[in-house]
C-alpha positions as a Python dict, from the first residue, in 0.01 Angstrom:
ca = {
    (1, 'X'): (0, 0, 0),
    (2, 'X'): (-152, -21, -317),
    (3, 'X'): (188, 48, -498),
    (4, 'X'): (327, -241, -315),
    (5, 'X'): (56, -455, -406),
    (6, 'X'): (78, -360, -784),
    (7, 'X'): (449, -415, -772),
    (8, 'X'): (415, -762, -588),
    (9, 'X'): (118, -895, -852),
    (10, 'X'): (410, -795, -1144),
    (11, 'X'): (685, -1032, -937),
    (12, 'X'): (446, -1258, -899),
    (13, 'X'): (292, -1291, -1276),
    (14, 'X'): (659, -1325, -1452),
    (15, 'X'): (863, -1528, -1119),
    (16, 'X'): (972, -1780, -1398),
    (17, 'X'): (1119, -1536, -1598),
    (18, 'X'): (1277, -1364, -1266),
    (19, 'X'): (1463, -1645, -1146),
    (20, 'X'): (1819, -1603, -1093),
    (21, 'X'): (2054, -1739, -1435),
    (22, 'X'): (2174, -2025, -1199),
    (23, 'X'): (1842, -2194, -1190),
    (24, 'X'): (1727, -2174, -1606),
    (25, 'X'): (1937, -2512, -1660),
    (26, 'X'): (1788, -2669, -1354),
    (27, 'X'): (1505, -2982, -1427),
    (28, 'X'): (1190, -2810, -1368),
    (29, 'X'): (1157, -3126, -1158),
    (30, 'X'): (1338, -2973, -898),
    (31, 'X'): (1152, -2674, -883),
    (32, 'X'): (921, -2624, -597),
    (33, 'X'): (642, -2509, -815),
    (34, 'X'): (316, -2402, -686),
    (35, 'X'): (-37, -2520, -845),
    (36, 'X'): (-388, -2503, -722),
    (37, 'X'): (-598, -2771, -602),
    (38, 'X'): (-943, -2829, -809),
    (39, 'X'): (-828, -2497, -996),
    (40, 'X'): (-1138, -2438, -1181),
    (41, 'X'): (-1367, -2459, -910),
    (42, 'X'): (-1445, -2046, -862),
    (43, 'X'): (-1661, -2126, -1166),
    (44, 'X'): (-1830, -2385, -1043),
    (45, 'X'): (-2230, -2274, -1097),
    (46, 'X'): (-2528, -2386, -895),
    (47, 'X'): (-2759, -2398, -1144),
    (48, 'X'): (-2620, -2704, -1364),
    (49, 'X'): (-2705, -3082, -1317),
    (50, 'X'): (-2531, -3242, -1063),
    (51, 'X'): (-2188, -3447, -1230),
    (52, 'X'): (-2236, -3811, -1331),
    (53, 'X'): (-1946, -3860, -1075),
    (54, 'X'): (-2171, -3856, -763),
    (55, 'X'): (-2345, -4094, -577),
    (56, 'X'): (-2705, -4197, -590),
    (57, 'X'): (-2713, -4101, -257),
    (58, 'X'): (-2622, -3747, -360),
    (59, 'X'): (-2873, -3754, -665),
    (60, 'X'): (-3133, -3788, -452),
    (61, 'X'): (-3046, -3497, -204),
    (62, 'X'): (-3058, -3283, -506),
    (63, 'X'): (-3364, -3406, -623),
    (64, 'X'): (-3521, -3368, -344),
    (65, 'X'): (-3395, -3028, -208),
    (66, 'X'): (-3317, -2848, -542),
    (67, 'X'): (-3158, -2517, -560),
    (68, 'X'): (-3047, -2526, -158),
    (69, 'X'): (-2888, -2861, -188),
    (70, 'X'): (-2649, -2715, -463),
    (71, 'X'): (-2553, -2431, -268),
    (72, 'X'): (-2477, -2626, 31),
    (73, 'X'): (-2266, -2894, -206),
    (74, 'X'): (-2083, -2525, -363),
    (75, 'X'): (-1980, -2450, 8),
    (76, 'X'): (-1790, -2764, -9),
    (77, 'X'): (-1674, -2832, -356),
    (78, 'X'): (-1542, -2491, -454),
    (79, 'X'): (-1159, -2484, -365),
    (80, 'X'): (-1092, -2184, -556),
    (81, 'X'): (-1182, -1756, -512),
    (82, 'X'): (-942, -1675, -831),
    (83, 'X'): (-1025, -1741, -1193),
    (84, 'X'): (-745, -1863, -1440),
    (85, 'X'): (-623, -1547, -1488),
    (86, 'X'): (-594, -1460, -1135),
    (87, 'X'): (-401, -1731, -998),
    (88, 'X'): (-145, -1694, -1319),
    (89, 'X'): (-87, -1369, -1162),
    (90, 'X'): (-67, -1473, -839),
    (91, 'X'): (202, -1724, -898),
    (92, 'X'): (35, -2027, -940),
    (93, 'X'): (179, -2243, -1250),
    (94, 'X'): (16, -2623, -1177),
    (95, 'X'): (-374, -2667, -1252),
    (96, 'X'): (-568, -2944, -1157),
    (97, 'X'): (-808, -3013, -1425),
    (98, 'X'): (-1117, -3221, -1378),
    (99, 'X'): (-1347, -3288, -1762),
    (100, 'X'): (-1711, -3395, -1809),
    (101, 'X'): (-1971, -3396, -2044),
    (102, 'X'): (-2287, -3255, -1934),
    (103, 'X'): (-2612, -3441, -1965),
    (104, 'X'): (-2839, -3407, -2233),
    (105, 'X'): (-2608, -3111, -2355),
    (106, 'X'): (-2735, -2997, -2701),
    (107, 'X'): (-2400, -2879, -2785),
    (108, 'X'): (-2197, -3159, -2702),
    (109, 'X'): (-1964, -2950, -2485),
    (110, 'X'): (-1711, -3031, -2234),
    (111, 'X'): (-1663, -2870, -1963),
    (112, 'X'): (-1460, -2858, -1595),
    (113, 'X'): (-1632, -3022, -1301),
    (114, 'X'): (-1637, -3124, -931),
    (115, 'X'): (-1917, -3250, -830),
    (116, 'X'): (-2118, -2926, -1040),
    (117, 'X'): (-2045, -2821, -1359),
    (118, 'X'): (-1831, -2546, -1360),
    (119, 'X'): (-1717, -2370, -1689),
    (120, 'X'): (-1629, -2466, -2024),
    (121, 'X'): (-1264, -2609, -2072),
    (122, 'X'): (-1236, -2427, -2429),
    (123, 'X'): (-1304, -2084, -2244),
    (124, 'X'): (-1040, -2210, -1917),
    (125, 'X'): (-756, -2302, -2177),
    (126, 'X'): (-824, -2004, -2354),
    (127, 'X'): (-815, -1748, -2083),
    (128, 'X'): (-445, -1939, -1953),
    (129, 'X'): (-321, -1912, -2325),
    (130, 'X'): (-393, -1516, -2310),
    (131, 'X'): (-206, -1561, -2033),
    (132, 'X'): (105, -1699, -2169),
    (133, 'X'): (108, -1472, -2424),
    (134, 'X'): (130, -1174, -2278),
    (135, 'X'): (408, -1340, -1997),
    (136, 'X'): (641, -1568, -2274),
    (137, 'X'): (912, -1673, -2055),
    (138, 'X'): (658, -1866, -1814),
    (139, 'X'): (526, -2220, -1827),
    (140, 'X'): (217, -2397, -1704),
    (141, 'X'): (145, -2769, -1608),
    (142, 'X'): (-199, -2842, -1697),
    (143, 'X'): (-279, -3187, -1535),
    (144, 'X'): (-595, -3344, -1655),
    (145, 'X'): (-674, -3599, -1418),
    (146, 'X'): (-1022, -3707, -1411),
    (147, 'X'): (-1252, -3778, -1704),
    (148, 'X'): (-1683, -3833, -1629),
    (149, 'X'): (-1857, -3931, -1859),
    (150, 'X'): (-1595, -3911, -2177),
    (151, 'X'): (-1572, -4147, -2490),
    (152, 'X'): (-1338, -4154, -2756),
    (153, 'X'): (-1451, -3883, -2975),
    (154, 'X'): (-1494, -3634, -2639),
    (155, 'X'): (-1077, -3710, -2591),
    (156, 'X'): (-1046, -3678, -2989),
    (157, 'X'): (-1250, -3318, -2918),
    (158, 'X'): (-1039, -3260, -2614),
    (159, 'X'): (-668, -3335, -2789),
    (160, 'X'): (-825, -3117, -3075),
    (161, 'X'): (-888, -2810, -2879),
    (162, 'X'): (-532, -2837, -2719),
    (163, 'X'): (-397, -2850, -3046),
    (164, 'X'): (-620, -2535, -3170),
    (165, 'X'): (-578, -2343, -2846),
    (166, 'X'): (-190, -2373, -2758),
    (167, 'X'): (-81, -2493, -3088),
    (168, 'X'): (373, -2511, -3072),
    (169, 'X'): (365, -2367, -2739),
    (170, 'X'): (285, -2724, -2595),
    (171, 'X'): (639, -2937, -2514),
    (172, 'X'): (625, -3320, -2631),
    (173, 'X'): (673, -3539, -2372),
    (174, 'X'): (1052, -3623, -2315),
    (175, 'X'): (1271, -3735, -2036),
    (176, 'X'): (1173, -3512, -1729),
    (177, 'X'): (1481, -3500, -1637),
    (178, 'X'): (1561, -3252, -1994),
    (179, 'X'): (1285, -3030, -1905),
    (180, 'X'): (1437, -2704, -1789),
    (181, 'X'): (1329, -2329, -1809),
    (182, 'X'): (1642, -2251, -2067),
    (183, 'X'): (1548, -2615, -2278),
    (184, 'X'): (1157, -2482, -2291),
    (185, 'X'): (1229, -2102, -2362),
    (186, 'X'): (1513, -2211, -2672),
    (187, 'X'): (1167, -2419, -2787),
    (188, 'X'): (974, -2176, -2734),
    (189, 'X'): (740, -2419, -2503),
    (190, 'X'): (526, -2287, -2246),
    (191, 'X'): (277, -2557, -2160),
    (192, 'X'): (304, -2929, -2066),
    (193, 'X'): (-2, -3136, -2044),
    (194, 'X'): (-67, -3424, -1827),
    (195, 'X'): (-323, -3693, -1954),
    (196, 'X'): (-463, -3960, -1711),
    (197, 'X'): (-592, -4153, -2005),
    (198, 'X'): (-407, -4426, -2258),
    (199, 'X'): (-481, -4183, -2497),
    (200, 'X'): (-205, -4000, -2414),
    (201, 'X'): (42, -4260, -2538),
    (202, 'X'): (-88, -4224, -2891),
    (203, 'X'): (-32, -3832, -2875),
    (204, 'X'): (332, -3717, -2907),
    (205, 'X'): (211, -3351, -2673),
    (206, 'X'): (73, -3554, -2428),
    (207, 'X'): (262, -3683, -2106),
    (208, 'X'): (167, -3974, -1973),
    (209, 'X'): (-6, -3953, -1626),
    (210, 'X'): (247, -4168, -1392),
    (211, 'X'): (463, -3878, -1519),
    (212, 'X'): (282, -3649, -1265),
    (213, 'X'): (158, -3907, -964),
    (214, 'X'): (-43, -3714, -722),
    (215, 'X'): (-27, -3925, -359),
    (216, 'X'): (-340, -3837, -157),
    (217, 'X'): (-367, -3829, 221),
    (218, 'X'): (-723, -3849, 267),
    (219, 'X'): (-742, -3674, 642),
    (220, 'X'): (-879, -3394, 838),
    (221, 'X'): (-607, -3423, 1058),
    (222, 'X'): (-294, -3180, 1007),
    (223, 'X'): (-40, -3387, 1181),
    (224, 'X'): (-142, -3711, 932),
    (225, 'X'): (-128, -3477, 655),
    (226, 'X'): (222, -3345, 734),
    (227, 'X'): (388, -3683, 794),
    (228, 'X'): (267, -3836, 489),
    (229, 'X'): (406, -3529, 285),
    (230, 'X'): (719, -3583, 454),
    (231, 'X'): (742, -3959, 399),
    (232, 'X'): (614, -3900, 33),
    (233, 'X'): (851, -3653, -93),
    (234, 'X'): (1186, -3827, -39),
    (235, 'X'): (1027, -4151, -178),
    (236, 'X'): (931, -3959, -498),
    (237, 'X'): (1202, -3793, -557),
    (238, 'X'): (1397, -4062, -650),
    (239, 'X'): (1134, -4177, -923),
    (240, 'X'): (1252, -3895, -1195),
    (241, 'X'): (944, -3752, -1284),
    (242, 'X'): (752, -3466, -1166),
    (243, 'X'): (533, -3528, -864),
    (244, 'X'): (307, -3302, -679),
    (245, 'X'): (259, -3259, -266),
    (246, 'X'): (-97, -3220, -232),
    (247, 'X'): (-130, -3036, 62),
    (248, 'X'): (-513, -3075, 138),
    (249, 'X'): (-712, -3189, 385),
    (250, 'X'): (-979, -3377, 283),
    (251, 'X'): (-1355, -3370, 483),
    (252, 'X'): (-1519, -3701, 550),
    (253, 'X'): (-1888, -3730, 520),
    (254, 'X'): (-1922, -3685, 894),
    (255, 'X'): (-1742, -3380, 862),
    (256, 'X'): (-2000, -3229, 574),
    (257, 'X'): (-2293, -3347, 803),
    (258, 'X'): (-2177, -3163, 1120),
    (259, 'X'): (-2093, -2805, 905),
    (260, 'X'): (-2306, -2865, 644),
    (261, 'X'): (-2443, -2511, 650),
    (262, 'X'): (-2102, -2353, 744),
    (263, 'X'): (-1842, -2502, 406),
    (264, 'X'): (-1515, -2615, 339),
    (265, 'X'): (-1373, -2245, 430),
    (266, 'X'): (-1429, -2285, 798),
    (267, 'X'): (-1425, -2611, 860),
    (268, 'X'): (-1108, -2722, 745),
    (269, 'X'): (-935, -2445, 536),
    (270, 'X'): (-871, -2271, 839),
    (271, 'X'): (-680, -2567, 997),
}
């Protein structure tokens, strides 16, 4: 068993580099290509200030039940078990990125968050570079979505540390339509980054976000979810750039209140 698993992790860490020679000239945007939802989540700690994202209402929870009201909010805002590293090796090759400043941070720091703080981006894009290193002929999307709290000179810091960290291994933002496996590996590209921000247009690495839209169901309910990833998909499609199915359900408040103690696991991950 153990042999099995050992040889599946390997198949698993270098499937890009596995695929049969039919597919290298394929547009990566017709790859099925699987990512992680809040992917830095596993980090997320309990013992930082809650994210400028959040309500007042959810301020106050905190302030007035401390150290138990963050555990009950990690129940529900962690997504992930697997650091970085782990889900590279598991397969996954899409990460949802999330960046905040913290308050009254002495260092001036940015760092992943959902709702907590969770760790610092310059240690997450580190740990995936190490990563791509070792595994050359595979590529990462690295989506960064959401921005709390951010200014221009946290995006200069941010571009900056993409520069530092992945250096020519990041692929300028083309046509999506060019991007294949055999286009990236003759570049030697392994990483394309997403930026939900206009800064992105003034950055020749960075791809614009309506180049990766991200349609959101918003329901508990599996059937909902399922026909709106069904009517989404052929709609996209035809829109030549990458898109992702998120394929999440997503708890109301009600939900929270009635398994507050029992967490996203059981109360809707098992659906």
């Amino acid at each position: 068993m153990a042999s099995s698993q050992g040889k599946n992790e390997l198949l698993f860490a270098d499937w890009m580099a596995a695929l049969p020679g039919s597919l290298h000239s394929t547009p990566l945007t017709n790859l099925a290509i699987p990512g992680s939802h809040d992917s830095f989540s596993f980090y997320i700690d309990e013992a930082s200030p809650v994210g400028p994202e959040q309500p007042e209402t959810v301020q106050n929870f905190v302030s007035v039940f401390g150290t138990v009201a963050k555990k009950l909010m990690r129940k529900w805002l962690a997504t992930q078990t697997m650091n970085f590293t782990s889900q590279l090796g598991a397969g996954i090759r899409y990460f949802d990125l999330r960046i905040s400043t913290k308050p009254r941070d002495p260092d001036n720091e940015l760092y992943f968050a959902h709702g907590l703080f969770s760790a610092k981006v310059k240690e997450g894009l580190e740990e995936i570079n190490a990563f791509l290193t070792e595994h050359p002929k595979e590529v990462v999307f690295l989506d960064f979505n959401h921005f709390y709290g951010m200014q221009k000179c946290h995006h200069e810091k941010l571009v900056q540390m993409l520069k530092d960290t992945y250096g020519n291994k990041m692929c300028p933002a083309i046509f999506a339509h060019e991007v294949s496996l055999q286009y990236l590996w003759e570049k030697e590209h392994q990483v394309l980054v997403f930026y939900h921000s206009p800064v992105a247009v003034e950055v020749a690495f960075l791809w614009p976000g309506q180049m990766m839209p991200a349609p959101w169901a918003n329901t508990t309910d599996t059937e909902k979810l399922i026909q709106f990833l069904q009517a989404s998909i052929t709609e996209r499609r035809k829109k030549g750039s990458f898109f992702i199915s998120q394929v999440v359900l997503t708890p109301k408040a009600s939900t929270v209140v009635k398994g507050v103690a029992s967490g996203l696991r059981e109360t809707i991950t098992e659906r």
